[in-house]
Amino acid sequence: MTTATTNGTNGTTGPGPVPLVACHECDLLQRESAVPPDGTLRCCRCHAELYRAHPNSTDRALAFTLTCVVLFFISNLYPIVGLAVNGDLVETTLLGAVRVLYRDGMWPIAGLVLATTFLMPLMQMTAMAYLLVPLQLNRRPYHADFVFRLMHLAQPWGMTEVLILGMLVALVKLAHIASVVPGVALWSFGALMLLLAAAGSAFDPRALWQRIGSFDDVASNAEAAAAASAHTALRCGMLSCHSCGLLVKSTAHVHGAACPRCGAHLHARKPGSIARTWAFLIAAIVMYIPANVLPVMNTSSLFGSEKDTILSGVVYLWTSGSWPLAVVVFIASIAVPMLKILALMYLAISTQRRSVMLVQERTRIYRLVELVGRWSMLDIYVITILVALVQFNALATIQAGPAAVAFGSVVVLTMFAAMSFDPRLIWDATEDHHV
Ligand SMILES: [Zn+2]
Ligand SMILES: [Zn+2]
């Protein structure tokens, strides 16, 4: 790990202007330094990862991406899991499960599952392949800016790894009902999860932009280096693109200006960050109540019908002896959404009050919230698979309950709240303090 150098401390050494980089989490301007292969350059103030050295980035990312495309088709064509009851085998594919949800009138959940496990991963893979294949052939991909933004947009919403965990929990629950036959797609989804992560980490946007052509990146301007006495990009009159990281000189009132490299809208800080965070948070808190009170799943069988809430599902897992899974589901479905709401409230309040306390810790909380929030989707995937498989009209049928919709909206709303929050605002308060 290498730490970047701040301006002023080590500024005048070396030939020519050293490229500057603005930290995406605290906006501090720093000089780039050489990073050993597979090393990372971290912000010297908040320790956010500024960039990682990717040896043979294009080759590796392309190989992983093309394998992902093949695995993606296998995963969606073959059944995930089958259930053998009285000699009959009921199987479901992922899209088949989505269709059952849609047929049952649970279209918001069907849409959410389709988007997070099918459309977004597909969009991410296609965009990566589209950018990487021409690069490998030493050509410029057309409309690289637009496709790069699509990829950036899809990335946080693809949740293949959560789906895998959801499948495992569903398998354990189903094993209590009948004998379970794991399908081909279960294994190929597992491999897809690993390769998607590998492709994402091998992909180097810097290599992409270098190949595509030089942009007038003010970071390398001597003029920018001269502004080294100020701390943040904002103070030096620069904006860093939130999508591709290009440093752009801010002209007065750049409202509606677009990044010259990737075409994303440019803002010094996310617009209305705190207000939007609050709006999404309040909506999430309101939905959190029905999500936990109403039934998330209705089971009807010969022995009558049963309504399960999220908590009773955890209790069922615990009492049936699968306590490790009970703990996992409790953390993902009950603890994480609640802690996420509380953490975001704390971040919003402290930032609104321009607090200068615990800035480092608050940045860490923000990173953690961004990282773990997606795992709450677990219960949605468990329900999806249970609903698709347990459809034996006379014997037993499982249907998604109204809480599933409320719970799905809590997960999406808290993700939007975290995305709206701008961590650079935490550090802006300390800037005022220094003046
Ligand atoms: Zn930083
Ligand atoms: Zn950009």
GROMACS .gro file of C-alpha atoms and ligand atoms in nm:
model
  437
    1MET     CA    1   0.000   0.000   0.000
    2THR     CA    2   0.128   0.344  -0.089
    3THR     CA    3  -0.006   0.667   0.049
    4ALA     CA    4  -0.038   0.965  -0.179
    5THR     CA    5   0.149   1.286  -0.101
    6THR     CA    6  -0.037   1.604  -0.024
    7ASN     CA    7   0.043   1.919  -0.208
    8GLY     CA    8   0.303   2.140  -0.059
    9THR     CA    9   0.488   1.872   0.135
   10ASN     CA   10   0.666   1.708  -0.153
   11GLY     CA   11   0.559   1.928  -0.437
   12THR     CA   12   0.863   2.071  -0.602
   13THR     CA   13   1.067   1.758  -0.662
   14GLY     CA   14   1.056   1.554  -0.981
   15PRO     CA   15   1.056   1.662  -1.344
   16GLY     CA   16   0.748   1.838  -1.480
   17PRO     CA   17   0.404   1.861  -1.321
   18VAL     CA   18   0.303   1.548  -1.134
   19PRO     CA   19  -0.057   1.440  -1.204
   20LEU     CA   20  -0.298   1.531  -0.929
   21VAL     CA   21  -0.583   1.321  -0.808
   22ALA     CA   22  -0.880   1.427  -0.593
   23CYS     CA   23  -0.997   1.181  -0.328
   24HIS     CA   24  -1.357   1.078  -0.405
   25GLU     CA   25  -1.440   1.052  -0.035
   26CYS     CA   26  -1.278   1.365   0.115
   27ASP     CA   27  -1.192   1.574  -0.196
   28LEU     CA   28  -0.827   1.623  -0.088
   29LEU     CA   29  -0.596   1.698  -0.379
   30GLN     CA   30  -0.293   1.475  -0.384
   31ARG     CA   31  -0.001   1.399  -0.609
   32GLU     CA   32  -0.008   1.059  -0.767
   33SER     CA   33   0.285   0.838  -0.690
   34ALA     CA   34   0.405   0.520  -0.856
   35VAL     CA   35   0.240   0.207  -0.724
   36PRO     CA   36   0.403  -0.139  -0.735
   37PRO     CA   37   0.217  -0.412  -0.931
   38ASP     CA   38  -0.102  -0.506  -0.747
   39GLY     CA   39  -0.038  -0.223  -0.499
   40THR     CA   40  -0.294   0.039  -0.401
   41LEU     CA   41  -0.267   0.413  -0.368
   42ARG     CA   42  -0.461   0.538  -0.070
   43CYS     CA   43  -0.573   0.886   0.032
   44CYS     CA   44  -0.335   1.021   0.295
   45ARG     CA   45  -0.622   1.183   0.486
   46CYS     CA   46  -0.915   0.938   0.485
   47HIS     CA   47  -0.741   0.622   0.352
   48ALA     CA   48  -0.993   0.571   0.073
   49GLU     CA   49  -0.857   0.369  -0.218
   50LEU     CA   50  -0.757   0.618  -0.489
   51TYR     CA   51  -0.648   0.359  -0.738
   52ARG     CA   52  -0.499   0.016  -0.770
   53ALA     CA   53  -0.223  -0.094  -1.006
   54HIS     CA   54  -0.361  -0.353  -1.249
   55PRO     CA   55  -0.093  -0.543  -1.441
   56ASN     CA   56  -0.231  -0.670  -1.777
   57SER     CA   57  -0.566  -0.519  -1.685
   58THR     CA   58  -0.729  -0.545  -2.029
   59ASP     CA   59  -0.627  -0.910  -2.092
   60ARG     CA   60  -0.737  -1.028  -1.751
   61ALA     CA   61  -1.061  -0.830  -1.736
   62LEU     CA   62  -1.158  -0.945  -2.087
   63ALA     CA   63  -1.088  -1.312  -2.013
   64PHE     CA   64  -1.295  -1.295  -1.692
   65THR     CA   65  -1.577  -1.103  -1.860
   66LEU     CA   66  -1.614  -1.345  -2.154
   67THR     CA   67  -1.620  -1.642  -1.914
   68CYS     CA   68  -1.888  -1.458  -1.714
   69VAL     CA   69  -2.104  -1.421  -2.026
   70VAL     CA   70  -2.091  -1.798  -2.089
   71LEU     CA   71  -2.165  -1.877  -1.724
   72PHE     CA   72  -2.448  -1.625  -1.722
   73PHE     CA   73  -2.627  -1.807  -2.004
   74ILE     CA   74  -2.577  -2.148  -1.839
   75SER     CA   75  -2.701  -2.007  -1.507
   76ASN     CA   76  -3.021  -1.878  -1.662
   77LEU     CA   77  -3.099  -2.168  -1.894
   78TYR     CA   78  -3.062  -2.450  -1.642
   79PRO     CA   79  -3.261  -2.507  -1.323
   80ILE     CA   80  -3.122  -2.375  -0.995
   81VAL     CA   81  -3.277  -2.636  -0.775
   82GLY     CA   82  -3.534  -2.914  -0.789
   83LEU     CA   83  -3.766  -3.056  -0.529
   84ALA     CA   84  -3.863  -3.424  -0.536
   85VAL     CA   85  -4.208  -3.492  -0.390
   86ASN     CA   86  -4.385  -3.827  -0.431
   87GLY     CA   87  -4.165  -3.915  -0.727
   88ASP     CA   88  -4.233  -3.585  -0.906
   89LEU     CA   89  -3.949  -3.344  -0.962
   90VAL     CA   90  -4.033  -2.974  -0.958
   91GLU     CA   91  -3.752  -2.753  -1.088
   92THR     CA   92  -3.711  -2.381  -1.134
   93THR     CA   93  -3.480  -2.149  -1.319
   94LEU     CA   94  -3.420  -1.795  -1.196
   95LEU     CA   95  -3.647  -1.646  -1.462
   96GLY     CA   96  -3.907  -1.912  -1.390
   97ALA     CA   97  -3.909  -1.801  -1.025
   98VAL     CA   98  -3.954  -1.438  -1.135
   99ARG     CA   99  -4.247  -1.545  -1.355
  100VAL     CA  100  -4.421  -1.719  -1.061
  101LEU     CA  101  -4.387  -1.405  -0.848
  102TYR     CA  102  -4.529  -1.194  -1.130
  103ARG     CA  103  -4.819  -1.436  -1.182
  104ASP     CA  104  -4.900  -1.417  -0.808
  105GLY     CA  105  -4.937  -1.039  -0.837
  106MET     CA  106  -4.605  -0.966  -0.667
  107TRP     CA  107  -4.474  -0.764  -0.962
  108PRO     CA  108  -4.269  -0.516  -0.752
  109ILE     CA  109  -4.069  -0.806  -0.609
  110ALA     CA  110  -4.053  -0.980  -0.947
  111GLY     CA  111  -3.915  -0.658  -1.098
  112LEU     CA  112  -3.663  -0.613  -0.818
  113VAL     CA  113  -3.533  -0.969  -0.847
  114LEU     CA  114  -3.520  -0.949  -1.227
  115ALA     CA  115  -3.328  -0.620  -1.213
  116THR     CA  116  -3.074  -0.716  -0.945
  117THR     CA  117  -2.996  -1.072  -1.054
  118PHE     CA  118  -3.050  -1.060  -1.431
  119LEU     CA  119  -3.066  -0.717  -1.596
  120MET     CA  120  -2.797  -0.532  -1.397
  121PRO     CA  121  -2.532  -0.812  -1.408
  122LEU     CA  122  -2.610  -0.854  -1.781
  123MET     CA  123  -2.572  -0.481  -1.840
  124GLN     CA  124  -2.244  -0.472  -1.647
  125MET     CA  125  -2.097  -0.768  -1.837
  126THR     CA  126  -2.211  -0.645  -2.178
  127ALA     CA  127  -2.075  -0.296  -2.112
  128MET     CA  128  -1.739  -0.436  -1.998
  129ALA     CA  129  -1.712  -0.666  -2.300
  130TYR     CA  130  -1.813  -0.380  -2.529
  131LEU     CA  131  -1.533  -0.161  -2.390
  132LEU     CA  132  -1.266  -0.430  -2.359
  133VAL     CA  133  -1.293  -0.616  -2.693
  134PRO     CA  134  -1.203  -0.310  -2.910
  135LEU     CA  135  -0.926  -0.216  -2.663
  136GLN     CA  136  -0.775  -0.561  -2.705
  137LEU     CA  137  -0.780  -0.508  -3.084
  138ASN     CA  138  -0.628  -0.160  -3.037
  139ARG     CA  139  -0.940   0.020  -3.148
  140ARG     CA  140  -1.148   0.286  -2.982
  141PRO     CA  141  -1.491   0.166  -2.868
  142TYR     CA  142  -1.770   0.393  -3.003
  143HIS     CA  143  -1.960   0.590  -2.742
  144ALA     CA  144  -1.724   0.465  -2.472
  145ASP     CA  145  -1.839   0.752  -2.247
  146PHE     CA  146  -2.204   0.643  -2.248
  147VAL     CA  147  -2.125   0.272  -2.206
  148PHE     CA  148  -1.883   0.349  -1.921
  149ARG     CA  149  -2.157   0.540  -1.739
  150LEU     CA  150  -2.400   0.251  -1.790
  151MET     CA  151  -2.144   0.015  -1.637
  152HIS     CA  152  -2.090   0.250  -1.345
  153LEU     CA  153  -2.468   0.268  -1.295
  154ALA     CA  154  -2.521  -0.111  -1.305
  155GLN     CA  155  -2.235  -0.203  -1.072
  156PRO     CA  156  -2.393  -0.142  -0.728
  157TRP     CA  157  -2.722  -0.309  -0.830
  158GLY     CA  158  -2.591  -0.646  -0.947
  159MET     CA  159  -2.629  -0.878  -0.647
  160THR     CA  160  -2.523  -1.223  -0.764
  161GLU     CA  161  -2.333  -1.296  -0.440
  162VAL     CA  162  -2.641  -1.221  -0.228
  163LEU     CA  163  -2.848  -1.445  -0.457
  164ILE     CA  164  -2.607  -1.734  -0.393
  165LEU     CA  165  -2.650  -1.698  -0.017
  166GLY     CA  166  -3.027  -1.673  -0.067
  167MET     CA  167  -3.023  -1.999  -0.266
  168LEU     CA  168  -2.833  -2.174   0.014
  169VAL     CA  169  -3.077  -2.056   0.281
  170ALA     CA  170  -3.370  -2.164   0.060
  171LEU     CA  171  -3.208  -2.507   0.013
  172VAL     CA  172  -3.182  -2.560   0.387
  173LYS     CA  173  -3.546  -2.454   0.437
  174LEU     CA  174  -3.663  -2.682   0.154
  175ALA     CA  175  -3.464  -2.977   0.286
  176HIS     CA  176  -3.712  -2.985   0.576
  177ILE     CA  177  -4.005  -3.031   0.335
  178ALA     CA  178  -3.877  -3.269   0.070
  179SER     CA  179  -3.557  -3.401  -0.086
  180VAL     CA  180  -3.368  -3.127  -0.265
  181VAL     CA  181  -3.183  -3.176  -0.595
  182PRO     CA  182  -2.926  -2.900  -0.661
  183GLY     CA  183  -2.935  -2.796  -1.029
  184VAL     CA  184  -2.660  -2.703  -1.274
  185ALA     CA  185  -2.734  -2.333  -1.236
  186LEU     CA  186  -2.658  -2.343  -0.863
  187TRP     CA  187  -2.295  -2.427  -0.939
  188SER     CA  188  -2.265  -2.200  -1.241
  189PHE     CA  189  -2.410  -1.908  -1.040
  190GLY     CA  190  -2.142  -1.976  -0.776
  191ALA     CA  191  -1.869  -1.962  -1.040
  192LEU     CA  192  -2.030  -1.655  -1.197
  193MET     CA  193  -2.020  -1.475  -0.862
  194LEU     CA  194  -1.644  -1.533  -0.825
  195LEU     CA  195  -1.564  -1.441  -1.185
  196LEU     CA  196  -1.780  -1.125  -1.178
  197ALA     CA  197  -1.584  -1.009  -0.874
  198ALA     CA  198  -1.256  -1.095  -1.047
  199ALA     CA  199  -1.360  -0.913  -1.367
  200GLY     CA  200  -1.468  -0.606  -1.168
  201SER     CA  201  -1.141  -0.584  -0.979
  202ALA     CA  202  -0.927  -0.649  -1.289
  203PHE     CA  203  -1.102  -0.376  -1.488
  204ASP     CA  204  -0.896  -0.059  -1.478
  205PRO     CA  205  -1.081   0.255  -1.591
  206ARG     CA  206  -0.752   0.447  -1.601
  207ALA     CA  207  -0.612   0.209  -1.864
  208LEU     CA  208  -0.936   0.248  -2.057
  209TRP     CA  209  -0.918   0.628  -2.064
  210GLN     CA  210  -0.547   0.625  -2.144
  211ARG     CA  211  -0.612   0.408  -2.449
  212ILE     CA  212  -0.911   0.608  -2.562
  213GLY     CA  213  -0.716   0.929  -2.581
  214SER     CA  214  -0.590   1.220  -2.383
  215PHE     CA  215  -0.834   1.461  -2.232
  216ASP     CA  216  -0.744   1.800  -2.109
  217ASP     CA  217  -0.718   1.680  -1.754
  218VAL     CA  218  -0.643   1.988  -1.549
  219ALA     CA  219  -0.477   1.759  -1.300
  220SER     CA  220  -0.161   1.765  -1.506
  221ASN     CA  221  -0.164   2.138  -1.562
  222ALA     CA  222   0.111   2.339  -1.406
  223GLU     CA  223  -0.159   2.588  -1.315
  224ALA     CA  224  -0.329   2.330  -1.099
  225ALA     CA  225  -0.004   2.238  -0.932
  226ALA     CA  226   0.049   2.605  -0.852
  227ALA     CA  227  -0.277   2.608  -0.664
  228ALA     CA  228  -0.119   2.361  -0.427
  229SER     CA  229  -0.154   2.578  -0.121
  230ALA     CA  230  -0.524   2.501  -0.102
  231HIS     CA  231  -0.639   2.166   0.022
  232THR     CA  232  -0.936   2.032  -0.161
  233ALA     CA  233  -1.023   2.020  -0.529
  234LEU     CA  234  -1.318   2.247  -0.456
  235ARG     CA  235  -1.092   2.516  -0.305
  236CYS     CA  236  -0.860   2.499  -0.604
  237GLY     CA  237  -1.158   2.565  -0.830
  238MET     CA  238  -1.173   2.208  -0.957
  239LEU     CA  239  -1.438   1.939  -0.968
  240SER     CA  240  -1.373   1.569  -0.983
  241CYS     CA  241  -1.614   1.369  -1.197
  242HIS     CA  242  -1.808   1.131  -0.972
  243SER     CA  243  -1.823   0.872  -1.247
  244CYS     CA  244  -1.473   0.858  -1.398
  245GLY     CA  245  -1.268   1.068  -1.154
  246LEU     CA  246  -1.141   1.323  -1.409
  247LEU     CA  247  -1.041   1.654  -1.253
  248VAL     CA  248  -1.211   1.937  -1.435
  249LYS     CA  249  -1.164   2.309  -1.387
  250SER     CA  250  -1.488   2.456  -1.260
  251THR     CA  251  -1.599   2.763  -1.446
  252ALA     CA  252  -1.842   2.988  -1.264
  253HIS     CA  253  -2.189   2.835  -1.229
  254VAL     CA  254  -2.126   2.505  -1.399
  255HIS     CA  255  -2.485   2.401  -1.348
  256GLY     CA  256  -2.564   2.131  -1.599
  257ALA     CA  257  -2.204   2.100  -1.718
  258ALA     CA  258  -2.092   1.757  -1.833
  259CYS     CA  259  -1.764   1.573  -1.786
  260PRO     CA  260  -1.554   1.611  -2.104
  261ARG     CA  261  -1.441   1.249  -2.075
  262CYS     CA  262  -1.740   1.038  -1.972
  263GLY     CA  263  -2.026   1.287  -2.012
  264ALA     CA  264  -2.160   1.253  -1.655
  265HIS     CA  265  -2.308   1.562  -1.490
  266LEU     CA  266  -2.048   1.752  -1.292
  267HIS     CA  267  -2.112   1.866  -0.937
  268ALA     CA  268  -1.872   1.988  -0.672
  269ARG     CA  269  -2.083   1.793  -0.422
  270LYS     CA  270  -2.381   1.568  -0.480
  271PRO     CA  271  -2.675   1.812  -0.522
  272GLY     CA  272  -2.910   1.834  -0.223
  273SER     CA  273  -2.717   1.550  -0.063
  274ILE     CA  274  -2.841   1.579   0.295
  275ALA     CA  275  -3.201   1.661   0.198
  276ARG     CA  276  -3.221   1.363  -0.038
  277THR     CA  277  -3.059   1.132   0.218
  278TRP     CA  278  -3.325   1.237   0.470
  279ALA     CA  279  -3.608   1.191   0.221
  280PHE     CA  280  -3.501   0.834   0.138
  281LEU     CA  281  -3.431   0.759   0.505
  282ILE     CA  282  -3.772   0.874   0.626
  283ALA     CA  283  -3.942   0.672   0.354
  284ALA     CA  284  -3.731   0.370   0.457
  285ILE     CA  285  -3.826   0.412   0.825
  286VAL     CA  286  -4.196   0.425   0.733
  287MET     CA  287  -4.166   0.107   0.525
  288TYR     CA  288  -3.959  -0.067   0.792
  289ILE     CA  289  -4.268  -0.100   1.014
  290PRO     CA  290  -4.494  -0.301   0.775
  291ALA     CA  291  -4.184  -0.493   0.662
  292ASN     CA  292  -4.149  -0.638   1.012
  293VAL     CA  293  -4.511  -0.654   1.126
  294LEU     CA  294  -4.689  -0.797   0.821
  295PRO     CA  295  -4.639  -1.154   0.696
  296VAL     CA  296  -4.355  -1.194   0.450
  297MET     CA  297  -4.464  -1.541   0.340
  298ASN     CA  298  -4.797  -1.731   0.340
  299THR     CA  299  -4.777  -2.109   0.353
  300SER     CA  300  -5.098  -2.301   0.290
  301SER     CA  301  -5.101  -2.677   0.325
  302LEU     CA  302  -5.329  -2.964   0.420
  303PHE     CA  303  -5.275  -2.871   0.783
  304GLY     CA  304  -5.403  -2.517   0.741
  305SER     CA  305  -5.233  -2.194   0.652
  306GLU     CA  306  -4.946  -2.022   0.825
  307LYS     CA  307  -4.821  -1.666   0.799
  308ASP     CA  308  -4.453  -1.596   0.860
  309THR     CA  309  -4.299  -1.263   0.944
  310ILE     CA  310  -3.927  -1.204   0.897
  311LEU     CA  311  -3.864  -1.262   1.266
  312SER     CA  312  -4.069  -1.582   1.284
  313GLY     CA  313  -3.872  -1.711   0.984
  314VAL     CA  314  -3.551  -1.660   1.185
  315VAL     CA  315  -3.704  -1.832   1.488
  316TYR     CA  316  -3.811  -2.125   1.267
  317LEU     CA  317  -3.455  -2.167   1.136
  318TRP     CA  318  -3.319  -2.149   1.492
  319THR     CA  319  -3.559  -2.405   1.639
  320SER     CA  320  -3.518  -2.644   1.347
  321GLY     CA  321  -3.148  -2.668   1.426
  322SER     CA  322  -3.004  -2.449   1.148
  323TRP     CA  323  -2.875  -2.189   1.391
  324PRO     CA  324  -2.582  -2.067   1.174
  325LEU     CA  325  -2.834  -1.979   0.901
  326ALA     CA  326  -3.066  -1.825   1.160
  327VAL     CA  327  -2.781  -1.595   1.262
  328VAL     CA  328  -2.702  -1.507   0.898
  329VAL     CA  329  -3.068  -1.428   0.818
  330PHE     CA  330  -3.106  -1.230   1.142
  331ILE     CA  331  -2.801  -1.018   1.060
  332ALA     CA  332  -2.897  -0.963   0.695
  333SER     CA  333  -3.270  -0.904   0.736
  334ILE     CA  334  -3.312  -0.746   1.080
  335ALA     CA  335  -2.982  -0.610   1.211
  336VAL     CA  336  -2.835  -0.466   0.889
  337PRO     CA  337  -3.140  -0.260   0.776
  338MET     CA  338  -3.187  -0.117   1.127
  339LEU     CA  339  -2.818  -0.038   1.181
  340LYS     CA  340  -2.799   0.108   0.832
  341ILE     CA  341  -3.090   0.345   0.900
  342LEU     CA  342  -2.938   0.448   1.237
  343ALA     CA  343  -2.589   0.494   1.088
  344LEU     CA  344  -2.720   0.709   0.802
  345MET     CA  345  -2.926   0.917   1.047
  346TYR     CA  346  -2.613   0.976   1.256
  347LEU     CA  347  -2.412   1.071   0.944
  348ALA     CA  348  -2.685   1.305   0.818
  349ILE     CA  349  -2.733   1.477   1.157
  350SER     CA  350  -2.361   1.517   1.235
  351THR     CA  351  -2.287   1.646   0.884
  352GLN     CA  352  -2.580   1.884   0.895
  353ARG     CA  353  -2.448   2.024   1.223
  354ARG     CA  354  -2.106   2.057   1.055
  355SER     CA  355  -1.950   1.851   1.331
  356VAL     CA  356  -1.571   1.814   1.319
  357MET     CA  357  -1.569   1.522   1.561
  358LEU     CA  358  -1.470   1.170   1.457
  359VAL     CA  359  -1.442   1.255   1.087
  360GLN     CA  360  -1.223   0.954   1.016
  361GLU     CA  361  -1.463   0.718   1.196
  362ARG     CA  362  -1.766   0.869   1.022
  363THR     CA  363  -1.603   0.813   0.684
  364ARG     CA  364  -1.545   0.451   0.786
  365ILE     CA  365  -1.909   0.413   0.890
  366TYR     CA  366  -2.014   0.547   0.550
  367ARG     CA  367  -1.791   0.293   0.372
  368LEU     CA  368  -1.931   0.009   0.583
  369VAL     CA  369  -2.291   0.115   0.511
  370GLU     CA  370  -2.220   0.118   0.136
  371LEU     CA  371  -2.059  -0.225   0.161
  372VAL     CA  372  -2.309  -0.423   0.368
  373GLY     CA  373  -2.642  -0.267   0.264
  374ARG     CA  374  -2.695  -0.499  -0.033
  375TRP     CA  375  -2.687  -0.811   0.186
  376SER     CA  376  -3.033  -0.724   0.321
  377MET     CA  377  -3.173  -0.843  -0.011
  378LEU     CA  378  -3.112  -1.199   0.116
  379ASP     CA  379  -3.467  -1.264   0.238
  380ILE     CA  380  -3.617  -1.147  -0.092
  381TYR     CA  381  -3.416  -1.410  -0.281
  382VAL     CA  382  -3.502  -1.682  -0.028
  383ILE     CA  383  -3.874  -1.606  -0.073
  384THR     CA  384  -3.838  -1.597  -0.453
  385ILE     CA  385  -3.699  -1.951  -0.463
  386LEU     CA  386  -3.942  -2.091  -0.203
  387VAL     CA  387  -4.241  -1.941  -0.385
  388ALA     CA  388  -4.127  -2.083  -0.719
  389LEU     CA  389  -4.074  -2.437  -0.590
  390VAL     CA  390  -4.345  -2.493  -0.333
  391GLN     CA  391  -4.645  -2.495  -0.566
  392PHE     CA  392  -4.813  -2.829  -0.500
  393ASN     CA  393  -5.176  -2.727  -0.521
  394ALA     CA  394  -5.317  -2.995  -0.292
  395LEU     CA  395  -5.022  -3.041  -0.058
  396ALA     CA  396  -4.863  -2.706   0.005
  397THR     CA  397  -4.827  -2.367  -0.158
  398ILE     CA  398  -4.606  -2.075  -0.057
  399GLN     CA  399  -4.688  -1.721  -0.159
  400ALA     CA  400  -4.503  -1.397  -0.094
  401GLY     CA  401  -4.679  -1.177   0.163
  402PRO     CA  402  -4.723  -0.797   0.162
  403ALA     CA  403  -4.417  -0.751   0.387
  404ALA     CA  404  -4.195  -0.873   0.104
  405VAL     CA  405  -4.281  -0.563  -0.098
  406ALA     CA  406  -4.229  -0.337   0.206
  407PHE     CA  407  -3.901  -0.508   0.289
  408GLY     CA  408  -3.773  -0.483  -0.070
  409SER     CA  409  -3.851  -0.112  -0.068
  410VAL     CA  410  -3.660  -0.066   0.262
  411VAL     CA  411  -3.350  -0.221   0.103
  412VAL     CA  412  -3.379  -0.010  -0.213
  413LEU     CA  413  -3.458   0.313  -0.021
  414THR     CA  414  -3.162   0.272   0.218
  415MET     CA  415  -2.936   0.203  -0.080
  416PHE     CA  416  -3.061   0.525  -0.243
  417ALA     CA  417  -3.008   0.709   0.087
  418ALA     CA  418  -2.646   0.588   0.108
  419MET     CA  419  -2.587   0.678  -0.257
  420SER     CA  420  -2.727   1.029  -0.203
  421PHE     CA  421  -2.500   1.096   0.091
  422ASP     CA  422  -2.178   1.274  -0.006
  423PRO     CA  423  -1.891   1.177   0.230
  424ARG     CA  424  -1.693   1.483   0.120
  425LEU     CA  425  -1.940   1.696   0.320
  426ILE     CA  426  -1.803   1.533   0.638
  427TRP     CA  427  -1.459   1.671   0.557
  428ASP     CA  428  -1.584   2.010   0.434
  429ALA     CA  429  -1.669   2.100   0.794
  430THR     CA  430  -1.305   2.049   0.895
  431GLU     CA  431  -1.196   2.276   0.607
  432ASP     CA  432  -1.406   2.562   0.749
  433HIS     CA  433  -1.247   2.500   1.084
  434HIS     CA  434  -0.896   2.554   0.952
  435VAL     CA  435  -0.971   2.894   0.803
  436ZN      ZN  436  -0.959   1.106   0.115
  437ZN      ZN  437  -1.627   1.173  -1.600
   0.00000   0.00000   0.00000
